[in-house]
Every structure is written in structure tokens, then in C-alpha cells.
Short mmCIF file of C-alpha atoms and ligand atoms in Angstrom, two decimals:
data_model
loop_
_atom_site.label_atom_id
_atom_site.label_comp_id
_atom_site.label_asym_id
_atom_site.label_seq_id
_atom_site.Cartn_x
_atom_site.Cartn_y
_atom_site.Cartn_z
CA UNK A 67 206.78 225.96 -53.77
CA UNK A 68 207.79 227.06 -50.28
CA UNK A 69 211.34 227.68 -51.53
CA UNK A 70 209.98 230.14 -54.11
CA UNK A 71 207.98 232.02 -51.49
CA UNK A 72 211.03 232.35 -49.27
CA UNK A 73 213.26 233.39 -52.20
CA UNK A 74 210.69 236.09 -53.08
CA UNK A 75 210.36 237.33 -49.50
CA UNK A 76 214.11 237.56 -48.95
CA UNK A 77 214.59 239.10 -52.40
CA UNK A 78 212.16 241.88 -51.42
CA UNK A 79 213.73 242.31 -47.98
CA UNK A 80 217.15 242.58 -49.64
CA UNK A 81 215.93 245.80 -51.25
CA UNK A 82 215.14 247.41 -47.89
CA UNK A 83 217.57 250.17 -47.07
CA UNK A 84 216.56 250.20 -43.42
CA UNK A 85 217.21 246.49 -43.03
CA UNK A 86 220.51 246.76 -44.87
CA UNK A 87 221.68 249.52 -42.54
CA UNK A 88 220.58 247.61 -39.43
CA UNK A 89 222.21 244.39 -40.69
CA UNK A 90 225.42 246.23 -41.59
CA UNK A 91 225.53 247.58 -38.07
CA UNK A 92 225.01 244.27 -36.25
CA UNK A 93 226.04 241.61 -38.76
CA UNK A 94 229.83 241.68 -38.61
CA UNK A 95 230.87 243.64 -35.56
CA UNK A 96 231.86 240.67 -33.35
CA UNK A 97 233.41 237.27 -34.14
CA UNK A 98 230.04 235.73 -33.19
CA UNK A 99 227.93 238.18 -35.24
CA UNK A 100 225.49 236.46 -37.60
CA UNK A 101 226.89 237.44 -41.00
CA UNK A 102 230.27 235.95 -40.14
CA UNK A 103 228.86 232.48 -40.59
CA UNK A 104 228.69 233.07 -44.39
CA UNK A 105 231.04 236.00 -44.97
CA UNK A 106 234.78 235.75 -44.33
CA UNK A 107 235.07 239.41 -43.31
CA UNK A 108 234.94 242.91 -44.70
CA UNK A 109 238.64 243.23 -45.59
CA UNK A 110 240.96 241.43 -47.98
CA UNK A 111 243.20 240.54 -45.02
CA UNK A 112 240.33 238.65 -43.40
CA UNK A 113 239.58 236.89 -46.71
CA UNK A 114 243.23 235.88 -47.13
CA UNK A 115 243.28 234.50 -43.56
CA UNK A 116 240.13 232.46 -44.26
CA UNK A 117 241.63 231.19 -47.53
CA UNK A 118 244.84 230.14 -45.75
CA UNK A 119 242.83 228.28 -43.14
CA UNK A 120 240.85 226.42 -45.82
CA UNK A 121 243.98 225.56 -47.79
CA UNK A 122 245.61 224.20 -44.62
CA UNK A 123 242.67 221.76 -44.44
CA UNK A 124 243.26 220.51 -47.98
CA UNK A 125 240.47 222.63 -49.49
CA UNK A 126 240.75 224.86 -52.55
CA UNK A 127 239.17 228.30 -52.56
CA UNK A 128 237.83 231.05 -54.77
CA UNK A 129 237.61 234.57 -53.35
CA UNK A 130 234.61 236.72 -54.14
CA UNK A 131 234.93 240.42 -53.42
CA UNK A 132 231.25 241.12 -52.88
CA UNK A 133 229.37 243.70 -54.89
CA UNK A 134 226.65 243.81 -57.52
CA UNK A 135 224.26 246.10 -59.36
CA UNK A 136 226.42 249.22 -59.35
CA UNK A 137 224.57 252.24 -60.72
CA UNK A 138 227.32 254.44 -62.17
CA UNK A 139 230.51 254.14 -64.20
CA UNK A 140 232.48 255.63 -61.32
CA UNK A 141 231.29 252.87 -58.99
CA UNK A 142 232.10 250.26 -61.63
CA UNK A 143 235.59 251.71 -62.03
CA UNK A 144 236.08 251.75 -58.24
CA UNK A 145 234.98 248.10 -58.00
CA UNK A 146 237.39 247.17 -60.80
CA UNK A 147 240.25 248.94 -59.06
CA UNK A 148 239.32 247.19 -55.83
CA UNK A 149 239.55 243.89 -57.69
CA UNK A 150 243.01 244.79 -59.01
CA UNK A 151 244.07 245.38 -55.41
CA UNK A 152 242.59 242.05 -54.35
CA UNK A 153 244.60 240.37 -57.12
CA UNK A 154 247.81 242.01 -55.82
CA UNK A 155 246.97 240.88 -52.28
CA UNK A 156 246.39 237.30 -53.42
CA UNK A 157 249.68 237.29 -55.31
CA UNK A 158 251.47 238.67 -52.30
CA UNK A 159 249.87 236.16 -49.93
CA UNK A 160 250.81 233.22 -52.15
CA UNK A 161 247.38 231.62 -51.90
CA UNK A 162 245.48 229.89 -54.71
CA UNK A 163 244.79 232.30 -57.57
CA UNK A 164 241.09 231.90 -58.19
CA UNK A 165 238.42 234.63 -58.11
CA UNK A 166 234.68 234.89 -58.66
CA UNK A 167 232.95 238.11 -59.71
CA UNK A 168 229.69 239.53 -61.01
CA UNK A 169 229.31 241.56 -64.19
CA UNK A 170 226.82 244.01 -62.63
CA UNK A 171 229.59 244.83 -60.16
CA UNK A 172 231.71 245.91 -63.14
CA UNK A 173 228.99 248.14 -64.60
CA UNK A 174 226.85 245.84 -66.77
CA UNK A 175 223.65 247.70 -65.82
CA UNK A 176 225.18 251.02 -66.83
CA UNK A 177 227.14 250.26 -69.99
CA UNK A 178 227.90 246.85 -71.39
CA UNK A 179 231.09 247.88 -73.24
CA UNK A 180 232.52 249.37 -70.07
CA UNK A 181 231.75 246.20 -68.13
CA UNK A 182 233.61 244.16 -70.78
CA UNK A 183 236.56 246.58 -70.63
CA UNK A 184 236.61 246.34 -66.84
CA UNK A 185 236.59 242.55 -66.97
CA UNK A 186 239.42 242.67 -69.50
CA UNK A 187 241.44 244.91 -67.15
CA UNK A 188 240.98 242.28 -64.44
CA UNK A 189 241.88 239.37 -66.75
CA UNK A 190 245.02 241.17 -67.93
CA UNK A 191 246.11 241.87 -64.37
CA UNK A 192 245.38 238.29 -63.35
CA UNK A 193 246.66 236.32 -66.33
CA UNK A 194 247.69 233.38 -64.14
CA UNK A 195 244.43 233.39 -62.16
CA UNK A 196 241.21 231.58 -62.95
CA UNK A 197 238.29 234.01 -63.03
CA UNK A 198 234.76 232.67 -62.69
CA UNK A 199 231.93 234.92 -63.85
CA UNK A 200 229.07 234.29 -61.41
CA UNK A 201 225.60 234.05 -62.92
CA UNK A 202 223.03 236.58 -61.79
CA UNK A 203 219.27 236.50 -62.44
CA UNK A 204 217.87 235.33 -65.79
CA UNK A 205 217.75 238.93 -67.05
CA UNK A 206 221.55 238.62 -67.38
CA UNK A 207 222.00 235.08 -68.65
CA UNK A 208 222.27 235.88 -72.36
CA UNK A 209 224.48 238.94 -71.98
CA UNK A 210 226.75 237.12 -69.51
CA UNK A 211 227.25 234.21 -71.90
CA UNK A 212 227.75 236.61 -74.82
CA UNK A 213 230.47 238.45 -72.92
CA UNK A 214 232.11 235.17 -71.98
CA UNK A 215 232.12 234.14 -75.66
CA UNK A 216 233.55 237.48 -76.82
CA UNK A 217 236.45 237.17 -74.38
CA UNK A 218 236.90 233.50 -75.20
CA UNK A 219 237.11 234.36 -78.93
CA UNK A 220 239.70 237.00 -78.06
CA UNK A 221 241.85 234.24 -76.60
CA UNK A 222 241.17 234.55 -72.88
CA UNK A 223 241.19 231.03 -71.52
CA UNK A 224 241.41 231.74 -67.79
CA UNK A 225 237.65 232.35 -67.47
CA UNK A 226 234.63 230.21 -66.78
CA UNK A 227 230.87 230.61 -66.39
CA UNK A 228 228.09 229.45 -64.12
CA UNK A 229 224.93 227.70 -65.36
CA UNK A 230 221.73 227.41 -63.32
CA UNK A 231 219.78 224.16 -63.45
CA UNK A 232 216.47 225.90 -62.70
CA UNK A 233 216.39 227.73 -66.07
CA UNK A 234 214.77 226.00 -69.07
CA UNK A 235 217.48 227.30 -71.37
CA UNK A 236 220.40 225.77 -69.48
CA UNK A 237 220.60 222.47 -71.33
CA UNK A 238 221.17 224.33 -74.62
CA UNK A 239 223.64 226.69 -72.92
CA UNK A 240 225.59 223.75 -71.50
CA UNK A 241 225.91 222.25 -74.95
CA UNK A 242 227.13 225.53 -76.43
CA UNK A 243 229.69 226.21 -73.68
CA UNK A 244 230.95 222.63 -73.58
CA UNK A 245 231.38 222.57 -77.37
CA UNK A 246 233.39 225.77 -77.10
CA UNK A 247 235.68 224.20 -74.50
CA UNK A 248 234.56 226.48 -71.63
CA UNK A 249 234.50 225.53 -67.98
CA UNK A 250 231.11 225.43 -66.27
CA UNK A 251 230.17 225.71 -62.61
CA UNK A 252 226.79 224.04 -62.24
CA UNK A 253 224.41 225.44 -59.59
CA UNK A 254 220.72 225.01 -58.88
CA UNK A 255 220.02 228.77 -59.10
CA UNK A 256 219.72 231.29 -56.27
CA UNK A 257 217.32 233.80 -57.83
CA UNK A 258 213.54 233.95 -57.83
CA UNK A 259 212.59 233.26 -61.44
CA UNK A 260 209.18 233.29 -63.16
CA UNK A 261 207.47 230.19 -64.48
CA UNK A 262 207.98 231.52 -68.00
CA UNK A 263 211.71 230.82 -67.78
CA UNK A 264 212.36 228.41 -64.91
CA UNK A 265 211.25 225.24 -63.18
CA UNK A 266 209.32 226.13 -60.04
CA UNK A 267 209.34 222.86 -58.14
CA UNK A 268 212.44 221.82 -56.24
CA UNK A 269 212.01 218.24 -57.48
CA UNK A 270 212.16 219.42 -61.09
CA UNK A 271 215.24 221.57 -60.46
CA UNK A 272 216.97 218.62 -58.77
CA UNK A 273 216.01 216.39 -61.67
CA UNK A 274 217.54 218.81 -64.22
CA UNK A 275 220.60 219.24 -62.01
CA UNK A 276 221.13 215.47 -62.19
CA UNK A 277 220.82 215.45 -65.98
CA UNK A 278 223.31 218.33 -66.28
CA UNK A 279 225.81 216.64 -63.94
CA UNK A 280 225.81 213.65 -66.29
CA UNK A 281 226.28 215.80 -69.40
CA UNK A 282 229.10 217.82 -67.85
CA UNK A 283 230.93 214.74 -66.66
CA UNK A 284 230.57 213.19 -70.09
CA UNK A 285 231.58 216.13 -72.30
CA UNK A 286 232.38 219.13 -70.07
CA UNK A 287 235.79 220.62 -69.36
CA UNK A 288 236.81 220.27 -65.72
CA UNK A 289 233.26 220.93 -64.48
CA UNK A 290 232.54 222.29 -61.02
CA UNK A 291 229.60 220.62 -59.30
CA UNK A 292 228.54 223.38 -56.91
CA UNK A 293 226.04 222.05 -54.40
CA UNK A 294 225.64 220.97 -50.79
CA UNK A 295 223.02 218.39 -51.75
CA UNK A 296 224.37 214.98 -50.82
CA UNK A 297 222.09 213.26 -53.34
CA UNK A 298 223.59 215.28 -56.17
CA UNK A 299 227.09 214.69 -54.85
CA UNK A 300 226.45 210.95 -54.72
CA UNK A 301 225.14 211.06 -58.25
CA UNK A 302 228.25 212.90 -59.45
CA UNK A 303 230.56 210.47 -57.68
CA UNK A 304 228.86 207.38 -59.08
CA UNK A 305 228.55 208.76 -62.59
CA UNK A 306 232.19 209.87 -62.66
CA UNK A 307 233.20 206.41 -61.54
CA UNK A 308 231.05 204.71 -64.15
CA UNK A 309 232.67 206.90 -66.81
CA UNK A 310 236.15 206.12 -65.48
CA UNK A 311 236.82 209.80 -64.69
CA UNK A 312 239.68 210.47 -62.32
CA UNK A 313 238.82 212.32 -59.13
CA UNK A 314 240.85 215.29 -60.33
CA UNK A 315 238.90 215.60 -63.61
CA UNK A 316 236.22 217.69 -61.90
CA UNK A 317 235.67 219.46 -58.60
CA UNK A 318 232.97 219.99 -56.04
CA UNK A 319 232.30 223.51 -54.83
CA UNK A 320 230.51 224.73 -51.73
CA UNK A 321 229.86 228.03 -50.05
CA UNK A 322 231.86 229.33 -47.09
CA UNK A 323 230.19 228.31 -43.84
CA UNK A 324 227.85 225.69 -45.33
CA UNK A 325 228.27 221.94 -44.78
CA UNK A 326 231.87 222.08 -43.59
CA UNK A 327 231.50 218.43 -42.57
CA UNK A 328 230.72 217.44 -46.15
CA UNK A 329 233.61 219.52 -47.48
CA UNK A 330 236.01 217.67 -45.20
CA UNK A 331 234.57 214.26 -45.95
CA UNK A 332 235.02 214.72 -49.70
CA UNK A 333 238.60 215.91 -49.24
CA UNK A 334 239.33 212.79 -47.18
CA UNK A 335 237.94 210.71 -50.02
CA UNK A 336 240.39 212.32 -52.43
CA UNK A 337 238.02 214.71 -54.23
CA UNK A 338 238.86 218.27 -55.07
CA UNK A 339 236.63 220.68 -53.11
CA UNK A 340 236.67 224.42 -53.64
CA UNK A 341 235.09 226.76 -51.11
CA UNK A 342 233.60 230.02 -52.33
CA UNK A 343 234.86 232.70 -49.93
CA UNK A 344 232.83 235.94 -50.06
CA UNK A 345 234.15 239.05 -48.38
CA UNK A 346 233.75 242.81 -48.47
CA UNK A 347 231.42 245.44 -47.12
CA UNK A 348 228.66 244.84 -49.68
CA UNK A 349 227.62 241.53 -48.15
CA UNK A 350 223.93 242.20 -47.54
CA UNK A 351 222.36 240.88 -50.85
CA UNK A 352 224.58 237.78 -50.76
CA UNK A 353 223.62 237.16 -47.16
CA UNK A 354 219.91 237.55 -47.95
CA UNK A 355 220.17 234.95 -50.73
CA UNK A 356 221.61 232.50 -48.19
CA UNK A 357 218.65 233.17 -45.90
CA UNK A 358 216.24 232.77 -48.81
CA UNK A 359 217.66 229.31 -49.54
CA UNK A 360 217.14 228.20 -45.99
CA UNK A 361 214.82 230.33 -43.82
CA UNK A 362 215.84 228.16 -40.82
CA UNK A 363 219.04 230.25 -40.90
CA UNK A 364 216.97 233.04 -39.37
CA UNK A 365 217.13 231.29 -36.00
CA UNK A 366 220.90 231.75 -35.72
CA UNK A 367 220.54 235.40 -36.80
CA UNK A 368 218.06 235.95 -33.98
CA UNK A 369 220.18 234.03 -31.49
CA UNK A 370 223.26 236.03 -32.42
CA UNK A 371 221.32 239.29 -32.09
CA UNK A 372 220.02 238.26 -28.67
CA UNK A 373 223.57 237.39 -27.54
CA UNK A 374 224.85 240.68 -28.92
CA UNK A 375 222.36 242.63 -26.85
CA UNK A 376 222.54 240.43 -23.80
P1 FDA B 275 219.66 222.62 -51.77
O1 FDA B 275 219.08 223.98 -51.75
O2 FDA B 275 218.80 221.48 -52.13
O3 FDA B 275 220.36 222.34 -50.36
C1 FDA B 275 220.92 221.09 -50.04
C2 FDA B 275 221.40 221.16 -48.58
O4 FDA B 275 222.47 222.11 -48.47
C3 FDA B 275 220.36 221.68 -47.61
O5 FDA B 275 219.53 220.64 -47.15
C4 FDA B 275 221.23 222.26 -46.51
O6 FDA B 275 221.74 221.24 -45.67
C5 FDA B 275 222.38 222.85 -47.27
N1 FDA B 275 222.16 224.27 -47.61
C6 FDA B 275 221.85 224.79 -48.83
N2 FDA B 275 221.79 226.14 -48.77
C7 FDA B 275 222.01 226.48 -47.49
C8 FDA B 275 222.07 227.70 -46.81
N3 FDA B 275 221.87 228.87 -47.43
N4 FDA B 275 222.35 227.69 -45.48
C9 FDA B 275 222.58 226.53 -44.81
N5 FDA B 275 222.54 225.30 -45.43
C10 FDA B 275 222.26 225.29 -46.74
N6 FDA B 275 223.68 230.60 -57.61
C11 FDA B 275 223.50 231.43 -58.68
O7 FDA B 275 222.35 231.68 -59.05
N7 FDA B 275 224.60 231.97 -59.33
C12 FDA B 275 225.86 231.70 -58.96
O8 FDA B 275 226.81 232.21 -59.58
C13 FDA B 275 226.08 230.84 -57.84
N8 FDA B 275 227.34 230.53 -57.42
C14 FDA B 275 227.52 229.54 -56.47
C15 FDA B 275 228.78 229.09 -56.15
C16 FDA B 275 228.96 228.01 -55.29
C17 FDA B 275 230.33 227.51 -55.00
C18 FDA B 275 227.80 227.39 -54.71
C19 FDA B 275 227.92 226.19 -53.81
C20 FDA B 275 226.54 227.87 -54.99
C21 FDA B 275 226.38 228.95 -55.84
N9 FDA B 275 225.11 229.45 -56.12
C22 FDA B 275 224.95 230.29 -57.19
C23 FDA B 275 223.95 229.13 -55.22
C24 FDA B 275 223.10 227.97 -55.75
O9 FDA B 275 222.39 228.33 -56.89
C25 FDA B 275 222.12 227.46 -54.68
O10 FDA B 275 221.20 228.50 -54.39
C26 FDA B 275 222.77 227.02 -53.38
O11 FDA B 275 223.95 226.31 -53.61
C27 FDA B 275 221.80 226.09 -52.56
O12 FDA B 275 221.50 224.95 -53.33
P2 FDA B 275 222.10 223.48 -53.09
O13 FDA B 275 222.63 223.02 -54.41
O14 FDA B 275 223.07 223.46 -51.99
O15 FDA B 275 220.86 222.56 -52.81
#
């Protein structure tokens, strides 16, 4: 229950303009500033440098140019053009071609057809990339999966979706996407959801996550097990082994700056581990979700602020 309270509190704080402005001022300005723990930087050059560093350690990466909930078609178009520039930078840098994005960044809240067109522009420009559509709150689950299916039916195969174990509907969604042949990233769910649509207790979410890991390893298509929870990772490893799955038949995914020790350990054991590398100026909502998952993170924010002023 405590997790839900903290998700709610940080969700509300994320809407505060004052806090966003203060955080933007202090969060990234020095190498030791607090947001740098989770965000690779504000520029594509910083993201490419972080990606290179990860790749040199045997890790895979997916770049996420941060942004969400844009309120006008102009902003959606600007975000799409930014993504096209990121794609060019990735090609030029010669790093792994894998991106994650959000549909509300491409205009989903303003006009669904435009968001689909914007995603298509990105897919066309990045035909040899893999593009993962992040999953936002449950208000967007159906429309996100519908858009994925439309593009899949149109022949785009370089896309995948994210499913959240906390939602009641996810088992049915997993079946539908796996039957289609789509690639799923499985997460626990980062958004505060109501009891009408989602499990509220952490134990129940973990239980469903375990069930979904088994299903994806049995019938999924190169699933991504995205968690830092060692119990879930153990479960995935032992189930994959019992099924005779090779270690390259699936991958683990973790967030930039979280459990680097675990990332390295899995690489040493021969597993594929992809790190989600967020970057860009719009980092505040992403950062607040990371605090909501683990309020203890506030201590390093406060320590970094004290050092900054000291
Ligand atoms: P859990 O919350 O049980 O944490 C397990 C352990 O991980 C903790 O004990 C702690 O050690 C560490 N940990 C977890 N979160 C931490 C944090 N913020 N700071 C420091 N340590 C932390 N969600 C979503 O709704 N839509 C999406 O598209 C995505 N995409 C996504 C991609 C990738 C690659 C990952 C890893 C996660 C997501 N998520 C997501 C977020 C996800 O839903 C979930 O909120 C977080 O991964 C935290 O849950 P865990 O599975 O790590 O378990």
C-alpha cells in the first residue's frame, strides 16, 4: 500500500510547475547533480556517450528521448523532428539502433491520427532500428495496443510494446500480442492506477509478473524482462532453463543508473542486458516516477542539493 501512496504523492508533485522549474535549475547543472543518476544528459551527444560506455561494458542499450503529454500538434511535430535527428545521430555514432518513445510525445492527446502518422515517419526513417512504444497510464493502454496492431498489420515489424503486470487486463493483452508475433517488454507498471483496473498490493503485482514471465518465455517472441527485482530475474533464469531456452532467446532490461551491479553480473553470466537510457530536457516527469518507485531516493537528492550549495 505504501508504494501506492508514494506513487500518488510523486505523481501530484510531478504536476507542480514550481518544483519542475526548481528541479530543472538544480538537477543537471553539475556532474554530481541529482538527476544525473537516472538521466544520461540533456543532449543527444551526452546520450551517445553514455550508450558507448554501456556498450563497452557488454551491455545493450535503448535510447529514450524524453517527452510526454504534448498539448499541441506543433509540439508533437517538433518532438517527431527531434526524434528524426536522434536517429541520424545514432546512425552517425554507429551505436546500437534501438529507441523507446511515448505516443503522447507524438501527439496522442491532441489527435490520434497525427500521432500514428508521426510514429510512421519515425519508423520509415529508422527502418533498421527497433522501436519500442513505452506504455503510459491505463488511460492509454487500449489505444497504444490498437496503434501497434495497425502498424503491425501494415507490415512494420521493427516495433514492440510494453505490458504492465499491475493491470488486470494484461494477461489477455499478452495472449493477443504473442499470438500476433509481437515483441513484449514486461514491466511491473510505474503509474498510480485505481483498484478498478489494477492490483494494488505489491505482492499481487509480483505474483502476476511471475505468471507473465512464464507465459512470455513459453510463447512470446524475444521477450524483454524489464525489472531490477532479483526474485523475478531468478524466476526468469530458472524457467528459461527448464524450457531449454538459450540465453539469447530473451533479454533483461534495466533503467539507467539502477542496479548497475546486477546488470554487470547478468552480462558476466552470458545474458543479454539492455539498459534504458533516458535523455533530454523534459526529464522531470520521468525522474519523479523514479522517486515514486523508491522514496529513499530522496536522500541522495537532498545530499546532492546540500553539496551543490555548500
Ligand atoms: P521493484 O519496484 O520491486 O524493485 C526491485 C528493486 O529494484 C528494488 O528493491 C530496488 O533495489 C531497485 N529499484 C527499483 N526501482 C528503483 C528506483 N526507482 N530507484 C532505485 N532502485 C530501484 N513502466 C511503465 O509503466 N511503462 C513503461 O513503458 C516502462 N518501461 C520500463 C523500461 C525498463 C527497461 C524498465 C526496467 C522499467 C520500465 N518501467 C516502465 C518501470 C517499471 O514499471 C517499474 O516501475 C520499475 O522497473 C520498478 O520496478 P521493478 O520491476 O524494478 O521492481
